[in-house]
PDB file of C-alpha atoms in Angstrom:
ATOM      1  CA  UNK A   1       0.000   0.000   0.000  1.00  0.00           C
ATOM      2  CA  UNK A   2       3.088   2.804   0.850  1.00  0.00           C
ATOM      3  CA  UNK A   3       4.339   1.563  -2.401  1.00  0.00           C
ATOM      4  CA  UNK A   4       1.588   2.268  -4.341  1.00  0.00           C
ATOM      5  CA  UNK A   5       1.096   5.454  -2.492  1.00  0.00           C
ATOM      6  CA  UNK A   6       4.413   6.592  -3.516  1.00  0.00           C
ATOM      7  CA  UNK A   7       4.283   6.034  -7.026  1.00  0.00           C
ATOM      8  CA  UNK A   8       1.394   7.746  -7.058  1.00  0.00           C
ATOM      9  CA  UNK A   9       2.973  11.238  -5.319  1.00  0.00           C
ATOM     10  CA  UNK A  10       5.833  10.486  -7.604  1.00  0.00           C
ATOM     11  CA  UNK A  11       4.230  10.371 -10.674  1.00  0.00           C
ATOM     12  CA  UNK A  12       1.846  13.714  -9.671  1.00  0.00           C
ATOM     13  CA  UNK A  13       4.847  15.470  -9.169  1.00  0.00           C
ATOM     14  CA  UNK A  14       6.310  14.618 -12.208  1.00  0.00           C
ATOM     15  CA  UNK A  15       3.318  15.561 -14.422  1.00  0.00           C
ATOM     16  CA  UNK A  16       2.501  18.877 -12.350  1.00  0.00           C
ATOM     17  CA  UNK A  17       6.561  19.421 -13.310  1.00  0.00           C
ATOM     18  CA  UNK A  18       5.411  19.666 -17.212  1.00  0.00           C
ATOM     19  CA  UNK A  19       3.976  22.777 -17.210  1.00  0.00           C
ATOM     20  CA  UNK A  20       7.405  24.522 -16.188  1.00  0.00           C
ATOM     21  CA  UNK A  21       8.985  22.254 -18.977  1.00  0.00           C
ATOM     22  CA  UNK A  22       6.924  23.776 -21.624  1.00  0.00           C
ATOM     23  CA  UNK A  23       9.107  26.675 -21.924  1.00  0.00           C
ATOM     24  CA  UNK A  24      12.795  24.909 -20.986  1.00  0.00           C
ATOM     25  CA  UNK A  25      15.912  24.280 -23.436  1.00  0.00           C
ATOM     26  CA  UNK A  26      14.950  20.151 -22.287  1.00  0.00           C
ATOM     27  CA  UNK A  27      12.103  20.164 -23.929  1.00  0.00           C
ATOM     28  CA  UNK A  28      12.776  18.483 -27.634  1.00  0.00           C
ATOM     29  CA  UNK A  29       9.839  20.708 -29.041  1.00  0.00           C
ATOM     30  CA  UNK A  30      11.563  24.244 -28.482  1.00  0.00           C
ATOM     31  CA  UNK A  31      14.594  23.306 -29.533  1.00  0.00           C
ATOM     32  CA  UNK A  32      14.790  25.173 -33.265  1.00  0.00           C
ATOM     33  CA  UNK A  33      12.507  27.678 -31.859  1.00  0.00           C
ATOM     34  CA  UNK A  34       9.538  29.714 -33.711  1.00  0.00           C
ATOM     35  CA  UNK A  35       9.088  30.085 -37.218  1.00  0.00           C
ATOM     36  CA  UNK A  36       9.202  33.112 -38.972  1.00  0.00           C
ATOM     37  CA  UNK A  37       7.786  34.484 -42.298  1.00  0.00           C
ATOM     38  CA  UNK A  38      10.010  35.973 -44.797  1.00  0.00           C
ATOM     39  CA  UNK A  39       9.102  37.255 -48.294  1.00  0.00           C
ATOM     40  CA  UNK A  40      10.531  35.924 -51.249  1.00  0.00           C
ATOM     41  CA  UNK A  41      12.658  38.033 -53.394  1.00  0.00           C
ATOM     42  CA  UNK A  42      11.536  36.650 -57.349  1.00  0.00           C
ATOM     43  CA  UNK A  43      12.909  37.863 -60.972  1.00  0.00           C
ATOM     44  CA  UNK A  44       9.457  38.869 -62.077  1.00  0.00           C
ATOM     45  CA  UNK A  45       6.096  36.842 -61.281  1.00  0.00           C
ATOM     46  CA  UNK A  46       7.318  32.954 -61.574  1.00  0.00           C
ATOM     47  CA  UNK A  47       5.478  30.050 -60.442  1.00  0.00           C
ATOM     48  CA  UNK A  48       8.341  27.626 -59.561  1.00  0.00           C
ATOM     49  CA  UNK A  49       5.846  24.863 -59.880  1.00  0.00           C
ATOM     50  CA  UNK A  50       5.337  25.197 -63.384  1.00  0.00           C
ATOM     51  CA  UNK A  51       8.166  24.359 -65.506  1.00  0.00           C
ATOM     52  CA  UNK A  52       9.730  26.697 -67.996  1.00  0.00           C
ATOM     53  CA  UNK A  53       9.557  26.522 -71.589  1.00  0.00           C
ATOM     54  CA  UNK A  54      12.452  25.522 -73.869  1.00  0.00           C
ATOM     55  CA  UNK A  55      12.864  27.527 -77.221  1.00  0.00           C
ATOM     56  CA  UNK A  56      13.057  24.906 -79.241  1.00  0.00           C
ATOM     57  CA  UNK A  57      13.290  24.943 -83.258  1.00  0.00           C
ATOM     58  CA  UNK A  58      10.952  22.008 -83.186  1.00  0.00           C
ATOM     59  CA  UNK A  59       8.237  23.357 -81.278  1.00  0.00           C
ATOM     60  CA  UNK A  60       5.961  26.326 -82.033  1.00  0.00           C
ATOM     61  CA  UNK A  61       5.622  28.602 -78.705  1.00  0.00           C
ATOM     62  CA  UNK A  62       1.702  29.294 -79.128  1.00  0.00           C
ATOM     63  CA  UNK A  63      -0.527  27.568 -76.625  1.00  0.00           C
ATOM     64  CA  UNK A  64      -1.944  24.733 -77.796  1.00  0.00           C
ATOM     65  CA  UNK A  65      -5.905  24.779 -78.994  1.00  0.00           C
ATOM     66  CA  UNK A  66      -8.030  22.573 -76.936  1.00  0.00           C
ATOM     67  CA  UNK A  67      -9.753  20.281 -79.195  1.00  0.00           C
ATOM     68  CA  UNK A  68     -12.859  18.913 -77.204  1.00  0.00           C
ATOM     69  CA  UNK A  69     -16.036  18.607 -78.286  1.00  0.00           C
ATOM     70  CA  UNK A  70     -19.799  19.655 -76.473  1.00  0.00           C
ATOM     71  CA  UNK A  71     -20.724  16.998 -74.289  1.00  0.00           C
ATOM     72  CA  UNK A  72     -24.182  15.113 -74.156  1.00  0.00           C
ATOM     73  CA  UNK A  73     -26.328  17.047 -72.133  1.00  0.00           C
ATOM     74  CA  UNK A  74     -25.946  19.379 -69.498  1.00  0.00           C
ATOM     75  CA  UNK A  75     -27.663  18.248 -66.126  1.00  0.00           C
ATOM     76  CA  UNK A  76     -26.891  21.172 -63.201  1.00  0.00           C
ATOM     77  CA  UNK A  77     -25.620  24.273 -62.876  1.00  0.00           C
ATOM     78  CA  UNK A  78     -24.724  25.644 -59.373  1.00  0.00           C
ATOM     79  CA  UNK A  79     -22.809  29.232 -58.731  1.00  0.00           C
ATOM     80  CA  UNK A  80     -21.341  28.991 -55.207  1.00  0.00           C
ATOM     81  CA  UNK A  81     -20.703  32.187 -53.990  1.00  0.00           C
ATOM     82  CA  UNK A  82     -17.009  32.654 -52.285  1.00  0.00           C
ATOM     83  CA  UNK A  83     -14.920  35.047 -50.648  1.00  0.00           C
ATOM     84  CA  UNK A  84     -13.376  37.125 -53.939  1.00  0.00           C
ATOM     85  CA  UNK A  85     -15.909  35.736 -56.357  1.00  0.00           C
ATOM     86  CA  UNK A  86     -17.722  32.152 -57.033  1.00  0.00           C
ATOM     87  CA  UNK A  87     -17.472  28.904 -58.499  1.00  0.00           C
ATOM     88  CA  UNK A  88     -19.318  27.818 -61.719  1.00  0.00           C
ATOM     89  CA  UNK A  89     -19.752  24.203 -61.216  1.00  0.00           C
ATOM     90  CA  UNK A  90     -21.766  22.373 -63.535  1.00  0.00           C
ATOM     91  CA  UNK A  91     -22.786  18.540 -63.577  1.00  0.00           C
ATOM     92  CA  UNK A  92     -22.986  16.720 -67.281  1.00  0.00           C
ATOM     93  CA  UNK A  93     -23.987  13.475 -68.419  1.00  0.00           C
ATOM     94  CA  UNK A  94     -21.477  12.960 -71.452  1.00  0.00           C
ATOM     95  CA  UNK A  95     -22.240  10.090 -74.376  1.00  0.00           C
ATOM     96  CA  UNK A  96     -19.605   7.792 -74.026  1.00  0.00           C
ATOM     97  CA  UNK A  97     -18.117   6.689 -70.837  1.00  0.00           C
ATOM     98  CA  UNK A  98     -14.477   7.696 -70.200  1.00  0.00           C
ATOM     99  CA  UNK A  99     -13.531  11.814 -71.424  1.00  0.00           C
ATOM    100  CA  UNK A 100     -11.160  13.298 -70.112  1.00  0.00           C
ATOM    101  CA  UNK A 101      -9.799  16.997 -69.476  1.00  0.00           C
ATOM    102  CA  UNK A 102     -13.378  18.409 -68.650  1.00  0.00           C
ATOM    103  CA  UNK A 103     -13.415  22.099 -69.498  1.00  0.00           C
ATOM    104  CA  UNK A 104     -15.937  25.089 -69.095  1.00  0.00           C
ATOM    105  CA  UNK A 105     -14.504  27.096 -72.143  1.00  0.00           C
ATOM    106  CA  UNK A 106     -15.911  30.714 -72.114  1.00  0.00           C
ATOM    107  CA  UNK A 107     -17.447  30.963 -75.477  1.00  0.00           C
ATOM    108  CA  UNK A 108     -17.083  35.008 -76.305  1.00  0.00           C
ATOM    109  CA  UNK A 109     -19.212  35.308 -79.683  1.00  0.00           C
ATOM    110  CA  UNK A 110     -22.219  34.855 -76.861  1.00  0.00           C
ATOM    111  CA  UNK A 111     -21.124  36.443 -74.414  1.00  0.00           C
ATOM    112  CA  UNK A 112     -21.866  40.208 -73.549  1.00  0.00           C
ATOM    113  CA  UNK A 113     -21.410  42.630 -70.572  1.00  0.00           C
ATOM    114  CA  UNK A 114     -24.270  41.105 -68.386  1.00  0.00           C
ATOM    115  CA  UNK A 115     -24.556  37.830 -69.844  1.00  0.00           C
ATOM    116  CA  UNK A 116     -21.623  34.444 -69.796  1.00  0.00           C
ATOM    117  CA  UNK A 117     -21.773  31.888 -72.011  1.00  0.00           C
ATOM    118  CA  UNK A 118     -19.650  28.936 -71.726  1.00  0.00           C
ATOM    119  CA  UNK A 119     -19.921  25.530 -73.563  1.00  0.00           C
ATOM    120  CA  UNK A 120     -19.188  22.135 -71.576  1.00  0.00           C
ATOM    121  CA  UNK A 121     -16.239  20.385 -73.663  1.00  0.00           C
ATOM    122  CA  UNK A 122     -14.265  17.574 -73.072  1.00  0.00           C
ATOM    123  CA  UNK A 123     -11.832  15.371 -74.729  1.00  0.00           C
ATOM    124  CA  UNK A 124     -14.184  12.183 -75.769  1.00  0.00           C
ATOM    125  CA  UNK A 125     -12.815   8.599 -77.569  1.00  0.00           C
ATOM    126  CA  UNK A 126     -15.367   6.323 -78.479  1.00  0.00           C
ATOM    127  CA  UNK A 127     -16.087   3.887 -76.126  1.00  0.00           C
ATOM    128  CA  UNK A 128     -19.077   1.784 -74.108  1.00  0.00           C
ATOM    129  CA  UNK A 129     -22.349   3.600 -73.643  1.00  0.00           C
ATOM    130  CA  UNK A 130     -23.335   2.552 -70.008  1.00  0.00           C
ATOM    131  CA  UNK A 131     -25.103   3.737 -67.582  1.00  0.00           C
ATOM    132  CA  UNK A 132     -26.010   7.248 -66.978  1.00  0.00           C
ATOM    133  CA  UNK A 133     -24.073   6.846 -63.373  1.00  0.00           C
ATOM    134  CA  UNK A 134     -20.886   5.736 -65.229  1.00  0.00           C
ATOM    135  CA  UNK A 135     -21.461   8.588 -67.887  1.00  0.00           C
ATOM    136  CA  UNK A 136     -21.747  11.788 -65.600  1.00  0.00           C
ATOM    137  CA  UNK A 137     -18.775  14.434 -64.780  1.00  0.00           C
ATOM    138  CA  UNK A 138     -18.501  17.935 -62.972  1.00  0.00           C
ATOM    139  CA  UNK A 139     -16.743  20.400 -64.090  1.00  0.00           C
ATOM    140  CA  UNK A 140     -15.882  23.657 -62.613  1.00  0.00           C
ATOM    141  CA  UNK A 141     -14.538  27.167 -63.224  1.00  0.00           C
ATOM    142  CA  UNK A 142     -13.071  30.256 -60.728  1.00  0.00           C
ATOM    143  CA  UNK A 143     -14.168  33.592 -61.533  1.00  0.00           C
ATOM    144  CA  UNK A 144     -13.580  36.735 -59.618  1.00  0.00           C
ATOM    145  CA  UNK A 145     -15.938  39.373 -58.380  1.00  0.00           C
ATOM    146  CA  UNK A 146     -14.188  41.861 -61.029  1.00  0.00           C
ATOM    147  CA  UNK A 147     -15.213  39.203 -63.710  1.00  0.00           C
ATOM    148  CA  UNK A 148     -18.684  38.603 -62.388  1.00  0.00           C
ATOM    149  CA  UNK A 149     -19.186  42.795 -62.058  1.00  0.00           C
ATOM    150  CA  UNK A 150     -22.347  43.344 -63.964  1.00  0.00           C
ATOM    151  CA  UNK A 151     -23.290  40.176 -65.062  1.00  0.00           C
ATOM    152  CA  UNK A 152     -27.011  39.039 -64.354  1.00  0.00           C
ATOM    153  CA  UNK A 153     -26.300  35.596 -66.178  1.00  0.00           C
ATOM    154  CA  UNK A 154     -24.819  32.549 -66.917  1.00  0.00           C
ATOM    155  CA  UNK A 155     -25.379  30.014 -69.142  1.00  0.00           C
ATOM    156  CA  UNK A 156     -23.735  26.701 -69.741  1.00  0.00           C
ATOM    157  CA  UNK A 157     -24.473  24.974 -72.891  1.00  0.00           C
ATOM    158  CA  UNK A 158     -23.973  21.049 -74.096  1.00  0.00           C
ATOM    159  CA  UNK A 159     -24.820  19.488 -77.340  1.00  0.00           C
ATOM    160  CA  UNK A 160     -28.662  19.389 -76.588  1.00  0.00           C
ATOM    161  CA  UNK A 161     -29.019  21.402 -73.233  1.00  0.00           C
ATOM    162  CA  UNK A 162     -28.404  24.470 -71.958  1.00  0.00           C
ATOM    163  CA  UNK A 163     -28.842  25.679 -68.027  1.00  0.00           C
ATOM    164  CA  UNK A 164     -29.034  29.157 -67.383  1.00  0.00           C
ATOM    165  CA  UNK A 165     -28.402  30.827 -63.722  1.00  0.00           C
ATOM    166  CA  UNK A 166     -29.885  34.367 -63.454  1.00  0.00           C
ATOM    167  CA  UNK A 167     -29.353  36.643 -59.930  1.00  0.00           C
TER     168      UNK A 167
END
């Protein structure tokens, strides 16, 4: 029983003893001390995640067109407001199963200063029908408030749909 009674003053003391080793030089967490933010001194505005183009004489330095074609139909359209603008994101139910690279491509022979048009594309190979589970995909798209400043709608078009969001 004094054993037990011991251990357990011993082991009180040591854990009440943890609060004044919060802030000592023992303690393994303070060791390299608190971080501090510094800002980084750049050539210019360069993302060092993307890589840098080569000049090459092989390769022409335009961006590539993107190629996809209007998806089946267009099923929902939802604008999620955000801090600093909103989020297009709209739900289609393509043809085949399987595209890939999903795009909301701003389509401005449509478009106007109150009114956004974009067409649903995506890169499509032909492949099993399916179900319509299998066959649907989301897309969406970032805009600012500066690019949503006096626009009252948006529409989202497909090969046989289109949704329209009006504020």
């Amino acid at each position: 029983m004094k054993k037990s009674i011991s251990v357990l003053v011993l082991s009180a003391l040591v854990l009440t003893s943890c609060g004044s080793m919060r802030e000592s030089r023992l303690n393994p967490f303070n060791w390299f001390g608190r971080s501090t933010a510094q800002p980084v001194v750049t050539e210019g505005e360069v993302n060092p995640l993307i890589p840098r183009r080569r000049v090459s004489i092989f390769r022409d330095n335009q961006p590539e067109a993107y190629n996809g074609s209007l998806v089946g139909e267009v099923t929902e359209l939802l604008i999620e407001r955000r801090p600093g603008g909103a989020i297009i994101r709209a739900t289609a139910i393509t043809d085949r199963q399987g595209p890939f690279e999903l795009r909301l491509v701003k389509v401005d022979a449509e478009s106007d200063a109150d009114t956004l048009t974009y067409d649903f594309r995506a890169l499509q190979i032909p492949g099993p029908r399916g179900s319509d589970l299998s066959r649907t995909y989301t897309a969406a798209l970032w805009l600012t408030d500066q690019d949503l400043f006096g626009i009252r709608e948006i529409r989202v078009k497909s090969r046989r749909t289109v949704r329209t969001s009006r504020r």
